[in-house]
mmCIF file of C-alpha atoms and ligand atoms in Angstrom:
data_model
loop_
_atom_site.group_PDB
_atom_site.id
_atom_site.type_symbol
_atom_site.label_atom_id
_atom_site.label_comp_id
_atom_site.label_asym_id
_atom_site.label_seq_id
_atom_site.Cartn_x
_atom_site.Cartn_y
_atom_site.Cartn_z
ATOM 1 C CA MET W 12 1.425 -16.917 16.267
ATOM 2 C CA ALA W 13 0.984 -13.572 18.023
ATOM 3 C CA GLY W 14 2.834 -10.970 20.030
ATOM 4 C CA ALA W 15 5.474 -8.465 18.990
ATOM 5 C CA TYR W 16 6.494 -8.725 15.384
ATOM 6 C CA ASP W 17 10.139 -9.388 16.271
ATOM 7 C CA ASP W 18 9.299 -12.167 18.719
ATOM 8 C CA ARG W 19 7.493 -14.866 16.816
ATOM 9 C CA ASP W 20 8.059 -18.383 15.630
ATOM 10 C CA GLY W 21 8.636 -19.034 11.955
ATOM 11 C CA LYS W 22 11.027 -18.288 9.130
ATOM 12 C CA ILE W 23 11.972 -15.106 7.304
ATOM 13 C CA TRP W 24 13.843 -14.990 4.003
ATOM 14 C CA MET W 25 16.869 -12.734 4.280
ATOM 15 C CA ASP W 26 19.530 -12.121 1.621
ATOM 16 C CA GLY W 27 18.946 -15.416 -0.127
ATOM 17 C CA LYS W 28 18.193 -17.813 2.688
ATOM 18 C CA LEU W 29 15.566 -18.682 5.260
ATOM 19 C CA VAL W 30 16.512 -17.726 8.819
ATOM 20 C CA ASP W 31 14.741 -18.134 12.124
ATOM 21 C CA TRP W 32 12.213 -15.321 12.664
ATOM 22 C CA ARG W 33 13.984 -13.903 15.726
ATOM 23 C CA ASP W 34 17.353 -13.891 13.928
ATOM 24 C CA ALA W 35 16.202 -11.697 11.038
ATOM 25 C CA ASN W 36 18.084 -8.639 12.343
ATOM 26 C CA ILE W 37 20.169 -5.778 10.935
ATOM 27 C CA HIS W 38 22.943 -3.583 12.309
ATOM 28 C CA ILE W 39 22.189 -0.214 13.930
ATOM 29 C CA LEU W 40 24.388 1.536 11.317
ATOM 30 C CA THR W 41 22.169 0.358 8.461
ATOM 31 C CA HIS W 42 21.931 3.205 5.940
ATOM 32 C CA ALA W 43 18.161 2.765 5.535
ATOM 33 C CA LEU W 44 17.516 3.387 9.208
ATOM 34 C CA HIS W 45 19.231 6.775 9.057
ATOM 35 C CA TYR W 46 18.409 7.948 5.520
ATOM 36 C CA ALA W 47 15.189 6.089 4.492
ATOM 37 C CA SER W 48 16.894 4.149 1.670
ATOM 38 C CA SER W 49 14.228 1.471 1.818
ATOM 39 C CA VAL W 50 11.431 0.280 -0.446
ATOM 40 C CA PHE W 51 8.850 -2.378 0.201
ATOM 41 C CA GLU W 52 5.804 -4.284 -0.997
ATOM 42 C CA GLY W 53 2.610 -5.399 0.694
ATOM 43 C CA GLU W 54 0.928 -8.389 -0.925
ATOM 44 C CA ARG W 55 -1.818 -10.799 -0.029
ATOM 45 C CA CYS W 56 -1.804 -14.529 -0.574
ATOM 46 C CA TYR W 57 -5.278 -16.031 -1.051
ATOM 47 C CA SER W 58 -5.731 -19.801 -0.847
ATOM 48 C CA GLY W 59 -2.040 -20.368 -1.544
ATOM 49 C CA LYS W 60 -1.616 -17.867 -4.413
ATOM 50 C CA ILE W 61 -0.279 -14.322 -4.130
ATOM 51 C CA PHE W 62 -2.579 -11.947 -6.001
ATOM 52 C CA LYS W 63 -0.512 -10.279 -8.745
ATOM 53 C CA GLY W 64 2.668 -11.381 -6.982
ATOM 54 C CA HIS W 65 4.870 -10.915 -10.037
ATOM 55 C CA GLU W 66 3.623 -7.336 -10.540
ATOM 56 C CA HIS W 67 4.543 -6.611 -6.934
ATOM 57 C CA SER W 68 8.033 -8.055 -7.507
ATOM 58 C CA LEU W 69 8.470 -5.817 -10.554
ATOM 59 C CA ARG W 70 7.248 -2.786 -8.587
ATOM 60 C CA LEU W 71 9.731 -3.522 -5.803
ATOM 61 C CA ILE W 72 12.604 -3.514 -8.307
ATOM 62 C CA GLU W 73 11.302 -0.307 -9.895
ATOM 63 C CA SER W 74 10.877 1.406 -6.499
ATOM 64 C CA ALA W 75 14.490 0.481 -5.706
ATOM 65 C CA ARG W 76 15.653 1.853 -9.042
ATOM 66 C CA LEU W 77 13.843 5.135 -8.368
ATOM 67 C CA LEU W 78 15.853 5.375 -5.130
ATOM 68 C CA ASP W 79 19.120 4.689 -6.984
ATOM 69 C CA MET W 80 19.353 1.125 -5.741
ATOM 70 C CA GLN W 81 20.012 -1.802 -8.060
ATOM 71 C CA SER W 82 18.018 -4.856 -7.003
ATOM 72 C CA PRO W 83 20.340 -7.820 -6.388
ATOM 73 C CA TYR W 84 17.491 -10.129 -7.451
ATOM 74 C CA THR W 85 15.353 -10.595 -10.542
ATOM 75 C CA ALA W 86 11.558 -10.512 -10.289
ATOM 76 C CA GLU W 87 11.526 -14.305 -10.709
ATOM 77 C CA GLU W 88 13.982 -14.705 -7.818
ATOM 78 C CA ILE W 89 11.805 -12.419 -5.681
ATOM 79 C CA ASP W 90 8.721 -14.487 -6.619
ATOM 80 C CA ALA W 91 10.602 -17.617 -5.501
ATOM 81 C CA ALA W 92 11.641 -16.002 -2.205
ATOM 82 C CA LYS W 93 7.996 -15.191 -1.425
ATOM 83 C CA GLU W 94 6.943 -18.741 -2.218
ATOM 84 C CA ALA W 95 9.698 -20.091 0.014
ATOM 85 C CA VAL W 96 8.503 -17.957 2.934
ATOM 86 C CA LEU W 97 4.870 -19.005 2.535
ATOM 87 C CA ASN W 98 5.857 -22.679 2.316
ATOM 88 C CA ALA W 99 8.289 -22.528 5.228
ATOM 89 C CA ASN W 100 5.587 -21.002 7.467
ATOM 90 C CA GLY W 101 2.757 -23.150 6.119
ATOM 91 C CA PHE W 102 0.650 -20.099 5.151
ATOM 92 C CA LYS W 103 -2.111 -20.247 2.551
ATOM 93 C CA ASP W 104 -3.843 -16.957 3.429
ATOM 94 C CA ALA W 105 -1.352 -14.350 4.518
ATOM 95 C CA TYR W 106 0.042 -10.878 4.078
ATOM 96 C CA VAL W 107 3.492 -10.855 2.472
ATOM 97 C CA ARG W 108 6.007 -8.096 3.126
ATOM 98 C CA ALA W 109 9.075 -7.844 0.901
ATOM 99 C CA VAL W 110 11.555 -5.095 1.786
ATOM 100 C CA MET W 111 14.737 -3.947 0.048
ATOM 101 C CA TRP W 112 17.144 -1.524 1.665
ATOM 102 C CA ARG W 113 20.658 -0.145 1.652
ATOM 103 C CA GLY W 114 22.584 -1.847 4.389
ATOM 104 C CA SER W 115 25.620 -0.937 6.424
ATOM 105 C CA GLY W 116 28.975 -0.957 4.689
ATOM 106 C CA GLU W 117 31.924 1.241 3.756
ATOM 107 C CA ASP W 118 29.855 4.446 3.908
ATOM 108 C CA MET W 119 27.938 6.014 6.770
ATOM 109 C CA GLY W 120 26.729 9.297 5.332
ATOM 110 C CA VAL W 121 24.152 10.491 2.866
ATOM 111 C CA SER W 122 26.142 9.040 -0.020
ATOM 112 C CA ALA W 123 26.260 5.267 0.268
ATOM 113 C CA ALA W 124 26.738 3.783 -3.194
ATOM 114 C CA ARG W 125 29.275 1.270 -1.857
ATOM 115 C CA ASN W 126 26.900 -0.195 0.732
ATOM 116 C CA PRO W 127 25.151 -3.429 -0.277
ATOM 117 C CA VAL W 128 21.466 -3.491 -1.214
ATOM 118 C CA ARG W 129 19.778 -6.120 0.911
ATOM 119 C CA MET W 130 16.407 -7.797 0.890
ATOM 120 C CA ALA W 131 14.074 -9.726 3.155
ATOM 121 C CA VAL W 132 10.611 -11.279 2.899
ATOM 122 C CA ALA W 133 8.333 -11.969 5.856
ATOM 123 C CA ALA W 134 4.729 -13.140 5.927
ATOM 124 C CA TRP W 135 2.061 -13.278 8.594
ATOM 125 C CA GLU W 136 -1.617 -14.019 8.935
ATOM 126 C CA TRP W 137 -3.528 -10.759 8.788
ATOM 127 C CA GLY W 138 -7.279 -10.194 8.675
ATOM 128 C CA SER W 139 -9.212 -7.127 7.623
ATOM 129 C CA TYR W 140 -6.998 -3.992 7.650
ATOM 130 C CA TYR W 141 -9.783 -1.682 8.796
ATOM 131 C CA GLY W 142 -11.515 -4.167 11.134
ATOM 132 C CA ASP W 143 -15.274 -3.608 11.303
ATOM 133 C CA ALA W 144 -15.022 -0.614 8.962
ATOM 134 C CA LYS W 145 -14.651 -3.129 6.163
ATOM 135 C CA TRP W 146 -18.395 -3.756 6.495
ATOM 136 C CA GLN W 147 -19.739 -0.638 8.278
ATOM 137 C CA GLY W 148 -17.863 2.036 6.359
ATOM 138 C CA ALA W 149 -14.665 3.704 7.483
ATOM 139 C CA LYS W 150 -14.544 7.159 8.987
ATOM 140 C CA LEU W 151 -11.632 9.213 7.642
ATOM 141 C CA ASP W 152 -9.935 12.247 9.088
ATOM 142 C CA ILE W 153 -8.488 14.860 6.725
ATOM 143 C CA ALA W 154 -4.695 14.845 7.024
ATOM 144 C CA LYS W 155 -2.967 18.130 7.818
ATOM 145 C CA TRP W 156 -0.069 17.002 5.602
ATOM 146 C CA GLN W 157 -0.150 16.990 1.801
ATOM 147 C CA ARG W 158 1.091 14.339 -0.647
ATOM 148 C CA PRO W 159 4.263 15.906 -2.057
ATOM 149 C CA SER W 160 5.133 16.858 -5.607
ATOM 150 C CA PRO W 161 6.932 14.288 -7.822
ATOM 151 C CA MET W 162 9.614 17.007 -8.059
ATOM 152 C CA THR W 163 10.121 16.721 -4.274
ATOM 153 C CA ILE W 164 10.322 12.959 -3.849
ATOM 154 C CA PRO W 165 9.814 9.964 -6.178
ATOM 155 C CA THR W 166 6.086 9.581 -5.534
ATOM 156 C CA ALA W 167 5.763 6.544 -7.830
ATOM 157 C CA ALA W 168 8.011 4.500 -5.513
ATOM 158 C CA LYS W 169 6.645 2.516 -2.600
ATOM 159 C CA ALA W 170 9.392 3.948 -0.464
ATOM 160 C CA ALA W 171 9.682 4.124 3.309
ATOM 161 C CA GLY W 172 10.329 7.889 3.299
ATOM 162 C CA LEU W 173 6.916 8.572 1.793
ATOM 163 C CA TYR W 174 5.267 6.987 4.839
ATOM 164 C CA MET W 175 6.592 9.427 7.423
ATOM 165 C CA ILE W 176 3.586 11.722 6.971
ATOM 166 C CA CYS W 177 1.306 8.678 6.653
ATOM 167 C CA THR W 178 2.205 7.438 10.126
ATOM 168 C CA MET W 179 1.776 10.924 11.638
ATOM 169 C CA SER W 180 -1.546 11.437 9.867
ATOM 170 C CA LYS W 181 -2.848 8.020 10.854
ATOM 171 C CA HIS W 182 -1.894 8.574 14.486
ATOM 172 C CA ALA W 183 -3.788 11.885 14.444
ATOM 173 C CA ALA W 184 -6.783 10.200 12.788
ATOM 174 C CA GLU W 185 -6.907 7.352 15.270
ATOM 175 C CA ALA W 186 -6.718 9.805 18.156
ATOM 176 C CA LYS W 187 -9.979 11.284 16.801
ATOM 177 C CA GLY W 188 -11.623 7.857 16.507
ATOM 178 C CA CYS W 189 -11.130 7.621 12.723
ATOM 179 C CA SER W 190 -9.814 4.591 10.830
ATOM 180 C CA ASP W 191 -7.547 6.534 8.508
ATOM 181 C CA ALA W 192 -6.826 9.938 7.002
ATOM 182 C CA LEU W 193 -7.392 11.319 3.522
ATOM 183 C CA PHE W 194 -4.615 13.429 1.989
ATOM 184 C CA MET W 195 -4.923 16.300 -0.428
ATOM 185 C CA ASP W 196 -1.875 16.753 -2.641
ATOM 186 C CA TYR W 197 0.523 19.701 -2.950
ATOM 187 C CA ARG W 198 -1.875 21.367 -5.411
ATOM 188 C CA GLY W 199 -4.902 20.888 -3.155
ATOM 189 C CA TYR W 200 -6.438 18.006 -5.130
ATOM 190 C CA VAL W 201 -7.866 14.963 -3.356
ATOM 191 C CA ALA W 202 -5.097 12.334 -3.338
ATOM 192 C CA GLU W 203 -5.263 9.097 -1.297
ATOM 193 C CA ALA W 204 -5.396 7.669 2.215
ATOM 194 C CA THR W 205 -2.287 6.712 4.212
ATOM 195 C CA GLY W 206 -2.134 3.204 2.736
ATOM 196 C CA ALA W 207 -4.894 3.006 0.157
ATOM 197 C CA ASN W 208 -6.285 4.750 -2.927
ATOM 198 C CA VAL W 209 -9.693 6.438 -2.971
ATOM 199 C CA PHE W 210 -12.701 6.184 -5.296
ATOM 200 C CA PHE W 211 -16.004 8.080 -5.398
ATOM 201 C CA VAL W 212 -19.345 7.266 -7.039
ATOM 202 C CA LYS W 213 -21.901 9.696 -8.436
ATOM 203 C CA ASP W 214 -24.969 8.707 -10.453
ATOM 204 C CA GLY W 215 -23.518 5.291 -11.294
ATOM 205 C CA GLU W 216 -20.190 6.670 -12.559
ATOM 206 C CA VAL W 217 -16.892 6.334 -10.747
ATOM 207 C CA HIS W 218 -14.397 9.143 -10.146
ATOM 208 C CA THR W 219 -10.885 8.595 -8.811
ATOM 209 C CA PRO W 220 -7.926 10.961 -8.474
ATOM 210 C CA LEU W 221 -5.365 10.876 -11.264
ATOM 211 C CA ALA W 222 -2.331 9.012 -9.912
ATOM 212 C CA ASP W 223 0.200 11.696 -10.813
ATOM 213 C CA ALA W 224 1.464 12.426 -7.288
ATOM 214 C CA PHE W 225 0.894 9.228 -5.322
ATOM 215 C CA LEU W 226 1.191 5.467 -5.604
ATOM 216 C CA ASN W 227 -0.818 4.077 -8.517
ATOM 217 C CA GLY W 228 -1.918 1.035 -6.525
ATOM 218 C CA ILE W 229 -2.056 -2.391 -8.099
ATOM 219 C CA THR W 230 -5.500 -2.767 -6.520
ATOM 220 C CA ARG W 231 -6.519 0.646 -7.923
ATOM 221 C CA GLN W 232 -5.548 -0.457 -11.428
ATOM 222 C CA THR W 233 -7.338 -3.788 -10.953
ATOM 223 C CA ILE W 234 -10.539 -2.070 -9.778
ATOM 224 C CA ILE W 235 -10.541 0.405 -12.670
ATOM 225 C CA GLN W 236 -10.207 -2.503 -15.105
ATOM 226 C CA LEU W 237 -12.944 -4.528 -13.381
ATOM 227 C CA LEU W 238 -15.309 -1.531 -13.498
ATOM 228 C CA ARG W 239 -14.596 -0.753 -17.148
ATOM 229 C CA ASP W 240 -14.968 -4.424 -18.101
ATOM 230 C CA LYS W 241 -18.510 -4.344 -16.815
ATOM 231 C CA GLY W 242 -19.329 -1.109 -18.530
ATOM 232 C CA VAL W 243 -19.034 1.322 -15.623
ATOM 233 C CA THR W 244 -17.606 4.699 -16.646
ATOM 234 C CA VAL W 245 -14.483 5.570 -14.658
ATOM 235 C CA HIS W 246 -13.113 9.104 -14.629
ATOM 236 C CA GLU W 247 -9.446 9.366 -13.592
ATOM 237 C CA ARG W 248 -9.089 13.068 -13.013
ATOM 238 C CA HIS W 249 -8.105 15.825 -10.638
ATOM 239 C CA ILE W 250 -10.775 16.094 -7.942
ATOM 240 C CA LEU W 251 -11.212 19.236 -5.870
ATOM 241 C CA PRO W 252 -12.310 18.992 -2.210
ATOM 242 C CA GLU W 253 -15.303 21.213 -3.067
ATOM 243 C CA GLU W 254 -16.672 18.417 -5.260
ATOM 244 C CA VAL W 255 -16.646 15.702 -2.593
ATOM 245 C CA SER W 256 -19.953 16.594 -0.935
ATOM 246 C CA ALA W 257 -21.769 15.747 -4.183
ATOM 247 C CA PHE W 258 -20.449 12.161 -4.305
ATOM 248 C CA GLN W 259 -22.860 9.467 -3.087
ATOM 249 C CA GLU W 260 -20.454 6.593 -2.365
ATOM 250 C CA CYS W 261 -16.789 6.392 -1.480
ATOM 251 C CA PHE W 262 -14.430 3.451 -1.073
ATOM 252 C CA LEU W 263 -10.745 2.752 -0.507
ATOM 253 C CA THR W 264 -8.653 0.203 -2.376
ATOM 254 C CA GLY W 265 -5.339 -1.422 -1.550
ATOM 255 C CA THR W 266 -3.707 -4.756 -0.989
ATOM 256 C CA ALA W 267 -4.288 -4.505 2.750
ATOM 257 C CA ALA W 268 -7.551 -2.516 2.538
ATOM 258 C CA GLU W 269 -8.928 -4.598 -0.372
ATOM 259 C CA VAL W 270 -12.189 -2.701 -1.102
ATOM 260 C CA THR W 271 -13.316 -0.864 2.034
ATOM 261 C CA PRO W 272 -16.400 1.381 1.970
ATOM 262 C CA VAL W 273 -16.105 4.863 3.482
ATOM 263 C CA ALA W 274 -19.037 6.278 5.464
ATOM 264 C CA GLN W 275 -17.631 9.679 6.420
ATOM 265 C CA ILE W 276 -14.702 12.009 5.660
ATOM 266 C CA GLY W 277 -14.010 14.865 8.063
ATOM 267 C CA ASP W 278 -17.083 16.365 9.723
ATOM 268 C CA ASP W 279 -19.096 17.189 6.647
ATOM 269 C CA TRP W 280 -18.846 14.518 3.974
ATOM 270 C CA HIS W 281 -21.134 11.494 4.379
ATOM 271 C CA PHE W 282 -21.582 8.545 2.045
ATOM 272 C CA GLN W 283 -23.908 5.580 1.700
ATOM 273 C CA ILE W 284 -22.515 2.077 1.264
ATOM 274 C CA GLY W 285 -24.203 1.747 -2.095
ATOM 275 C CA GLN W 286 -24.572 -0.810 -4.838
ATOM 276 C CA VAL W 287 -21.510 0.170 -6.882
ATOM 277 C CA THR W 288 -19.272 -0.250 -3.808
ATOM 278 C CA ARG W 289 -20.910 -3.518 -2.760
ATOM 279 C CA ASP W 290 -20.679 -4.990 -6.263
ATOM 280 C CA ILE W 291 -17.053 -4.055 -6.854
ATOM 281 C CA ALA W 292 -16.050 -5.345 -3.413
ATOM 282 C CA ALA W 293 -17.671 -8.690 -4.293
ATOM 283 C CA ASP W 294 -16.066 -8.734 -7.761
ATOM 284 C CA TYR W 295 -12.641 -8.086 -6.246
ATOM 285 C CA GLU W 296 -13.151 -10.825 -3.665
ATOM 286 C CA THR W 297 -14.048 -13.271 -6.444
ATOM 287 C CA LEU W 298 -11.069 -12.237 -8.573
ATOM 288 C CA VAL W 299 -8.408 -12.563 -5.862
ATOM 289 C CA ARG W 300 -9.606 -16.066 -5.046
ATOM 290 C CA ALA W 301 -10.036 -17.181 -8.675
HETATM 291 C C1 PLP Z 429 0.220 5.077 0.250
HETATM 292 C C2 PLP Z 429 -0.455 3.944 -0.466
HETATM 293 N N1 PLP Z 429 -1.271 4.209 -1.487
HETATM 294 C C3 PLP Z 429 -1.901 3.231 -2.159
HETATM 295 C C4 PLP Z 429 -1.732 1.911 -1.812
HETATM 296 C C5 PLP Z 429 -2.431 0.832 -2.581
HETATM 297 O O1 PLP Z 429 -1.490 0.118 -3.342
HETATM 298 P P1 PLP Z 429 -1.722 -1.398 -3.749
HETATM 299 O O2 PLP Z 429 -3.091 -1.486 -4.290
HETATM 300 O O3 PLP Z 429 -0.674 -1.655 -4.769
HETATM 301 O O4 PLP Z 429 -1.548 -2.210 -2.523
HETATM 302 C C6 PLP Z 429 -0.893 1.584 -0.741
HETATM 303 C C7 PLP Z 429 -0.691 0.189 -0.337
HETATM 304 O O5 PLP Z 429 0.265 -0.406 -0.740
HETATM 305 C C8 PLP Z 429 -0.227 2.620 -0.062
HETATM 306 O O6 PLP Z 429 0.587 2.352 0.973
#
């Protein structure tokens, strides 16, 4: 299976049933397309089992709620939809994308409470998100945009609207030969990358930005727990850019990114792919396949 994402063989789950891949379409007057009323999940299935699939289903429902949308499905029904998609396509190792959005209906303006909330699940085979950087260390640009305040937009939601500046920042990064971009937040603290959380290592201890203005990734939470379980001290705190040059290792975490070492951020910050990063990447790999 390859080619454009709308032109493939297979099945997609849409509003309660499996449809042919090429027929999984929506109308041009879909509210989400005009007003970003859309939330989604990215999940990985390893050897036939979605890692923390139920937590992702719960987060999808919560993201919808934060955008004033009532999920038409329970978390168990969403779990079942994901299973159905994996089975229908015969995937054992795949990326799973669930999306929930406000559709077209009686309203076509900002207010759209009468329009139905709809949902789809697709899955595809997807390798390493950062390609070779997964092993060699990613190079990150510094985004010119900032992660916004939780008073500006619901930053705890995995919502389409929050990705507008991610796409622009990642395009700018790639144009400079970087794999991704690192954001500061609205206060100037180090925040996250465009689709992954960030960790730093100094003298055997781990430091990661406090998730008070960006997505508290399921992978991030898993990694913090794994580190603490093996006795590594983890500091969740506000990190200033001035501190970054003193860190020895850096890595990104996310469902797509898994654990990806970072070799360089901007022009000035360089990191080694050290033992803490290597060990936690191996621990995560073991856990997701357990
Ligand atoms: C902006 C952003 N931050 C962080 C993450 C990491 O989240 P998770 O570990 O739940 O995949 C993602 C990926 O979903 C993301 O898109």
